[in-house]
Amino acid sequence: DDEKSIVTGGVQLTWLAEPTENITDNRKAEIRSKETKVSCQWISYSSKGDLDYAELSGNITVTQPGKIIKGDYAIYDGANKNFYLFDNIKVELESIAWLLKESTKKQMREKESKKAMNAKTVITGKTLVFNKDSKNLTVSGNVHIDQPENEATAGVVYFYNENETLELFNNVYIKKK
């Protein structure tokens, strides 16, 4: 069965928090345990079998407690499990600690790393791509990462979920404020 819906004018979507007692990955539990709200001006959604496809535009804002993501245009491609966000990307995080496994956080010894992990972080760029299966994240296009005591710029930033690695490429500049 094919389904298609188009909604315009101040669209508000809410995904309710889910039970997380059976989720072993603390990062996944962190995301799913909180209500997620999406607002935009226009959304088109289609479904064919198990495949979902959605396009959103106009002042897109995705919020969870401690996390706000903004952009101008988005696509969710269920066939590839990719979420794309384009133009005027802004990611505001109370901290980036939720990106790390508990075991990784416990192994951190350096004070500067711990401080950076718990600092408010703002990331801006042109394009954001998130894969739902791998949980890998790419931000590209004049990326700027800003924290109270640190900042970095790059052409592309990759976050690899499996090994919790952050890589910066193309005109990388990192400085302590």
PDB file of C-alpha atoms in Angstrom:
ATOM      1  CA  ASP A   1       0.000   0.000   0.000  1.00  0.00           C
ATOM      2  CA  ASP A   2       1.177   3.487  -0.880  1.00  0.00           C
ATOM      3  CA  GLU A   3       0.405   6.406   1.406  1.00  0.00           C
ATOM      4  CA  LYS A   4       1.143  10.089   0.893  1.00  0.00           C
ATOM      5  CA  SER A   5       0.375  13.097   3.060  1.00  0.00           C
ATOM      6  CA  ILE A   6       1.198  16.784   2.767  1.00  0.00           C
ATOM      7  CA  VAL A   7       0.738  19.196   5.669  1.00  0.00           C
ATOM      8  CA  THR A   8       1.410  22.939   5.528  1.00  0.00           C
ATOM      9  CA  GLY A   9       1.394  25.886   7.881  1.00  0.00           C
ATOM     10  CA  GLY A  10       2.990  25.622  11.319  1.00  0.00           C
ATOM     11  CA  VAL A  11       3.437  21.840  11.441  1.00  0.00           C
ATOM     12  CA  GLN A  12       4.151  20.366  14.912  1.00  0.00           C
ATOM     13  CA  LEU A  13       5.078  16.681  15.344  1.00  0.00           C
ATOM     14  CA  THR A  14       5.772  14.905  18.639  1.00  0.00           C
ATOM     15  CA  TRP A  15       7.352  11.510  19.260  1.00  0.00           C
ATOM     16  CA  LEU A  16       6.636  10.399  22.786  1.00  0.00           C
ATOM     17  CA  ALA A  17       9.321   8.983  25.052  1.00  0.00           C
ATOM     18  CA  GLU A  18       9.675   5.208  24.848  1.00  0.00           C
ATOM     19  CA  PRO A  19      10.398   2.653  27.579  1.00  0.00           C
ATOM     20  CA  THR A  20      14.147   2.027  27.672  1.00  0.00           C
ATOM     21  CA  GLU A  21      14.655  -0.737  30.232  1.00  0.00           C
ATOM     22  CA  ASN A  22      15.595  -3.253  27.489  1.00  0.00           C
ATOM     23  CA  ILE A  23      18.026  -0.927  25.676  1.00  0.00           C
ATOM     24  CA  THR A  24      21.625  -1.703  26.613  1.00  0.00           C
ATOM     25  CA  ASP A  25      23.286   1.223  24.804  1.00  0.00           C
ATOM     26  CA  ASN A  26      23.050   4.233  27.157  1.00  0.00           C
ATOM     27  CA  ARG A  27      23.227   6.629  24.177  1.00  0.00           C
ATOM     28  CA  LYS A  28      20.232   5.044  22.463  1.00  0.00           C
ATOM     29  CA  ALA A  29      18.334   4.997  25.756  1.00  0.00           C
ATOM     30  CA  GLU A  30      19.136   8.697  26.263  1.00  0.00           C
ATOM     31  CA  ILE A  31      17.568   9.604  22.914  1.00  0.00           C
ATOM     32  CA  ARG A  32      14.527   7.343  23.154  1.00  0.00           C
ATOM     33  CA  SER A  33      13.720   8.134  26.789  1.00  0.00           C
ATOM     34  CA  LYS A  34      12.888  11.742  25.940  1.00  0.00           C
ATOM     35  CA  GLU A  35      10.036  13.289  24.007  1.00  0.00           C
ATOM     36  CA  THR A  36      11.112  14.618  20.602  1.00  0.00           C
ATOM     37  CA  LYS A  37       9.375  17.569  18.950  1.00  0.00           C
ATOM     38  CA  VAL A  38       9.693  18.642  15.314  1.00  0.00           C
ATOM     39  CA  SER A  39       8.324  21.870  13.900  1.00  0.00           C
ATOM     40  CA  CYS A  40       8.401  23.156  10.324  1.00  0.00           C
ATOM     41  CA  GLN A  41       6.255  25.018   7.807  1.00  0.00           C
ATOM     42  CA  TRP A  42       5.691  22.151   5.364  1.00  0.00           C
ATOM     43  CA  ILE A  43       6.016  18.371   5.355  1.00  0.00           C
ATOM     44  CA  SER A  44       5.411  15.733   2.718  1.00  0.00           C
ATOM     45  CA  TYR A  45       5.373  12.122   3.903  1.00  0.00           C
ATOM     46  CA  SER A  46       5.067   8.977   1.830  1.00  0.00           C
ATOM     47  CA  SER A  47       5.204   5.323   2.682  1.00  0.00           C
ATOM     48  CA  LYS A  48       5.487   2.307   0.412  1.00  0.00           C
ATOM     49  CA  GLY A  49       5.540  -0.968   2.312  1.00  0.00           C
ATOM     50  CA  ASP A  50       8.153  -0.642   5.037  1.00  0.00           C
ATOM     51  CA  LEU A  51       9.892   2.308   3.379  1.00  0.00           C
ATOM     52  CA  ASP A  52       9.250   5.822   4.653  1.00  0.00           C
ATOM     53  CA  TYR A  53      10.203   9.034   2.892  1.00  0.00           C
ATOM     54  CA  ALA A  54       9.657  12.539   4.208  1.00  0.00           C
ATOM     55  CA  GLU A  55      10.565  16.057   3.118  1.00  0.00           C
ATOM     56  CA  LEU A  56      10.337  19.023   5.488  1.00  0.00           C
ATOM     57  CA  SER A  57      10.944  22.696   4.835  1.00  0.00           C
ATOM     58  CA  GLY A  58      10.769  26.092   6.457  1.00  0.00           C
ATOM     59  CA  ASN A  59      12.263  26.818   9.872  1.00  0.00           C
ATOM     60  CA  ILE A  60      12.831  23.183  10.826  1.00  0.00           C
ATOM     61  CA  THR A  61      13.494  22.686  14.535  1.00  0.00           C
ATOM     62  CA  VAL A  62      14.013  19.332  16.256  1.00  0.00           C
ATOM     63  CA  THR A  63      14.103  19.499  20.063  1.00  0.00           C
ATOM     64  CA  GLN A  64      14.721  17.219  22.995  1.00  0.00           C
ATOM     65  CA  PRO A  65      15.693  18.353  26.483  1.00  0.00           C
ATOM     66  CA  GLY A  66      19.263  19.642  26.144  1.00  0.00           C
ATOM     67  CA  LYS A  67      19.319  19.309  22.332  1.00  0.00           C
ATOM     68  CA  ILE A  68      18.101  21.625  19.545  1.00  0.00           C
ATOM     69  CA  ILE A  69      18.741  21.058  15.831  1.00  0.00           C
ATOM     70  CA  LYS A  70      17.737  23.627  13.206  1.00  0.00           C
ATOM     71  CA  GLY A  71      17.861  23.856   9.419  1.00  0.00           C
ATOM     72  CA  ASP A  72      15.913  25.006   6.378  1.00  0.00           C
ATOM     73  CA  TYR A  73      15.180  21.800   4.457  1.00  0.00           C
ATOM     74  CA  ALA A  74      15.259  18.113   5.445  1.00  0.00           C
ATOM     75  CA  ILE A  75      14.777  14.699   3.916  1.00  0.00           C
ATOM     76  CA  TYR A  76      14.327  11.348   5.626  1.00  0.00           C
ATOM     77  CA  ASP A  77      15.124   8.488   3.244  1.00  0.00           C
ATOM     78  CA  GLY A  78      13.872   5.279   4.875  1.00  0.00           C
ATOM     79  CA  ALA A  79      15.431   3.064   2.185  1.00  0.00           C
ATOM     80  CA  ASN A  80      18.931   4.200   3.221  1.00  0.00           C
ATOM     81  CA  LYS A  81      17.990   5.111   6.819  1.00  0.00           C
ATOM     82  CA  ASN A  82      19.487   8.581   6.279  1.00  0.00           C
ATOM     83  CA  PHE A  83      18.255  11.889   7.668  1.00  0.00           C
ATOM     84  CA  TYR A  84      19.559  14.894   5.703  1.00  0.00           C
ATOM     85  CA  LEU A  85      19.323  18.488   6.915  1.00  0.00           C
ATOM     86  CA  PHE A  86      20.338  21.365   4.636  1.00  0.00           C
ATOM     87  CA  ASP A  87      21.170  25.048   4.914  1.00  0.00           C
ATOM     88  CA  ASN A  88      21.682  27.127   8.043  1.00  0.00           C
ATOM     89  CA  ILE A  89      22.396  24.078  10.189  1.00  0.00           C
ATOM     90  CA  LYS A  90      22.641  24.808  13.886  1.00  0.00           C
ATOM     91  CA  VAL A  91      23.009  22.140  16.556  1.00  0.00           C
ATOM     92  CA  GLU A  92      22.845  23.339  20.182  1.00  0.00           C
ATOM     93  CA  LEU A  93      23.769  20.814  22.881  1.00  0.00           C
ATOM     94  CA  GLU A  94      23.926  21.285  26.658  1.00  0.00           C
ATOM     95  CA  SER A  95      26.814  18.812  26.498  1.00  0.00           C
ATOM     96  CA  ILE A  96      28.195  16.132  24.209  1.00  0.00           C
ATOM     97  CA  ALA A  97      28.488  13.544  26.982  1.00  0.00           C
ATOM     98  CA  TRP A  98      25.428  11.644  25.689  1.00  0.00           C
ATOM     99  CA  LEU A  99      27.407  10.776  22.525  1.00  0.00           C
ATOM    100  CA  LEU A 100      29.792   8.625  24.534  1.00  0.00           C
ATOM    101  CA  LYS A 101      29.330   5.214  26.076  1.00  0.00           C
ATOM    102  CA  GLU A 102      29.436   5.073  29.877  1.00  0.00           C
ATOM    103  CA  SER A 103      32.596   2.963  29.704  1.00  0.00           C
ATOM    104  CA  THR A 104      34.338   5.638  27.605  1.00  0.00           C
ATOM    105  CA  LYS A 105      33.327   8.420  29.982  1.00  0.00           C
ATOM    106  CA  LYS A 106      34.691   6.437  32.952  1.00  0.00           C
ATOM    107  CA  GLN A 107      38.032   5.904  31.178  1.00  0.00           C
ATOM    108  CA  MET A 108      38.570   9.627  30.575  1.00  0.00           C
ATOM    109  CA  ARG A 109      41.405  10.864  32.752  1.00  0.00           C
ATOM    110  CA  GLU A 110      42.291  14.246  31.266  1.00  0.00           C
ATOM    111  CA  LYS A 111      40.514  17.201  32.932  1.00  0.00           C
ATOM    112  CA  GLU A 112      40.347  19.189  29.686  1.00  0.00           C
ATOM    113  CA  SER A 113      38.576  16.336  27.864  1.00  0.00           C
ATOM    114  CA  LYS A 114      36.065  15.882  30.689  1.00  0.00           C
ATOM    115  CA  LYS A 115      35.401  19.620  30.763  1.00  0.00           C
ATOM    116  CA  ALA A 116      34.911  19.764  26.978  1.00  0.00           C
ATOM    117  CA  MET A 117      32.624  16.713  27.079  1.00  0.00           C
ATOM    118  CA  ASN A 118      30.325  18.462  29.576  1.00  0.00           C
ATOM    119  CA  ALA A 119      30.429  21.945  28.023  1.00  0.00           C
ATOM    120  CA  LYS A 120      27.649  23.594  26.051  1.00  0.00           C
ATOM    121  CA  THR A 121      28.405  23.000  22.363  1.00  0.00           C
ATOM    122  CA  VAL A 122      27.087  24.784  19.263  1.00  0.00           C
ATOM    123  CA  ILE A 123      27.793  23.340  15.814  1.00  0.00           C
ATOM    124  CA  THR A 124      26.952  25.194  12.594  1.00  0.00           C
ATOM    125  CA  GLY A 125      27.338  24.152   8.965  1.00  0.00           C
ATOM    126  CA  LYS A 126      25.611  23.756   5.624  1.00  0.00           C
ATOM    127  CA  THR A 127      24.655  20.047   5.560  1.00  0.00           C
ATOM    128  CA  LEU A 128      24.048  17.407   8.244  1.00  0.00           C
ATOM    129  CA  VAL A 129      23.644  13.691   7.477  1.00  0.00           C
ATOM    130  CA  PHE A 130      22.697  11.139  10.131  1.00  0.00           C
ATOM    131  CA  ASN A 131      22.400   7.413   9.454  1.00  0.00           C
ATOM    132  CA  LYS A 132      19.798   5.727  11.644  1.00  0.00           C
ATOM    133  CA  ASP A 133      21.495   2.293  11.515  1.00  0.00           C
ATOM    134  CA  SER A 134      25.162   3.165  12.021  1.00  0.00           C
ATOM    135  CA  LYS A 135      24.397   6.319  14.085  1.00  0.00           C
ATOM    136  CA  ASN A 136      27.218   8.031  12.185  1.00  0.00           C
ATOM    137  CA  LEU A 137      26.929  11.779  11.718  1.00  0.00           C
ATOM    138  CA  THR A 138      28.483  14.090   9.133  1.00  0.00           C
ATOM    139  CA  VAL A 139      28.348  17.883   9.161  1.00  0.00           C
ATOM    140  CA  SER A 140      29.852  19.694   6.174  1.00  0.00           C
ATOM    141  CA  GLY A 141      30.179  23.143   4.674  1.00  0.00           C
ATOM    142  CA  ASN A 142      32.120  25.687   6.744  1.00  0.00           C
ATOM    143  CA  VAL A 143      31.589  23.762   9.978  1.00  0.00           C
ATOM    144  CA  HIS A 144      32.124  25.703  13.194  1.00  0.00           C
ATOM    145  CA  ILE A 145      32.169  24.017  16.616  1.00  0.00           C
ATOM    146  CA  ASP A 146      31.979  26.403  19.546  1.00  0.00           C
ATOM    147  CA  GLN A 147      32.324  25.729  23.278  1.00  0.00           C
ATOM    148  CA  PRO A 148      32.944  28.244  26.082  1.00  0.00           C
ATOM    149  CA  GLU A 149      36.692  27.436  26.147  1.00  0.00           C
ATOM    150  CA  ASN A 150      37.322  25.827  22.739  1.00  0.00           C
ATOM    151  CA  GLU A 151      36.477  26.310  19.093  1.00  0.00           C
ATOM    152  CA  ALA A 152      37.177  24.528  15.851  1.00  0.00           C
ATOM    153  CA  THR A 153      36.417  25.023  12.181  1.00  0.00           C
ATOM    154  CA  ALA A 154      36.618  22.540   9.329  1.00  0.00           C
ATOM    155  CA  GLY A 155      35.150  21.785   5.938  1.00  0.00           C
ATOM    156  CA  VAL A 156      33.790  18.429   7.132  1.00  0.00           C
ATOM    157  CA  VAL A 157      33.290  16.816  10.547  1.00  0.00           C
ATOM    158  CA  TYR A 158      32.578  13.091  10.948  1.00  0.00           C
ATOM    159  CA  PHE A 159      31.367  11.392  14.128  1.00  0.00           C
ATOM    160  CA  TYR A 160      31.746   7.606  13.976  1.00  0.00           C
ATOM    161  CA  ASN A 161      29.422   6.076  16.530  1.00  0.00           C
ATOM    162  CA  GLU A 162      30.936   2.591  16.744  1.00  0.00           C
ATOM    163  CA  ASN A 163      34.342   3.768  17.933  1.00  0.00           C
ATOM    164  CA  GLU A 164      33.191   7.193  19.227  1.00  0.00           C
ATOM    165  CA  THR A 165      35.646   9.043  17.017  1.00  0.00           C
ATOM    166  CA  LEU A 166      35.375  12.643  15.850  1.00  0.00           C
ATOM    167  CA  GLU A 167      37.370  13.548  12.723  1.00  0.00           C
ATOM    168  CA  LEU A 168      37.796  17.007  11.177  1.00  0.00           C
ATOM    169  CA  PHE A 169      38.947  17.551   7.568  1.00  0.00           C
ATOM    170  CA  ASN A 170      39.621  20.405   5.117  1.00  0.00           C
ATOM    171  CA  ASN A 171      41.017  23.661   6.466  1.00  0.00           C
ATOM    172  CA  VAL A 172      40.951  22.494  10.088  1.00  0.00           C
ATOM    173  CA  TYR A 173      41.562  25.127  12.747  1.00  0.00           C
ATOM    174  CA  ILE A 174      41.358  24.330  16.463  1.00  0.00           C
ATOM    175  CA  LYS A 175      42.006  26.800  19.238  1.00  0.00           C
ATOM    176  CA  LYS A 176      41.629  27.271  22.942  1.00  0.00           C
ATOM    177  CA  LYS A 177      39.849  30.533  23.754  1.00  0.00           C
TER     178      LYS A 177
END
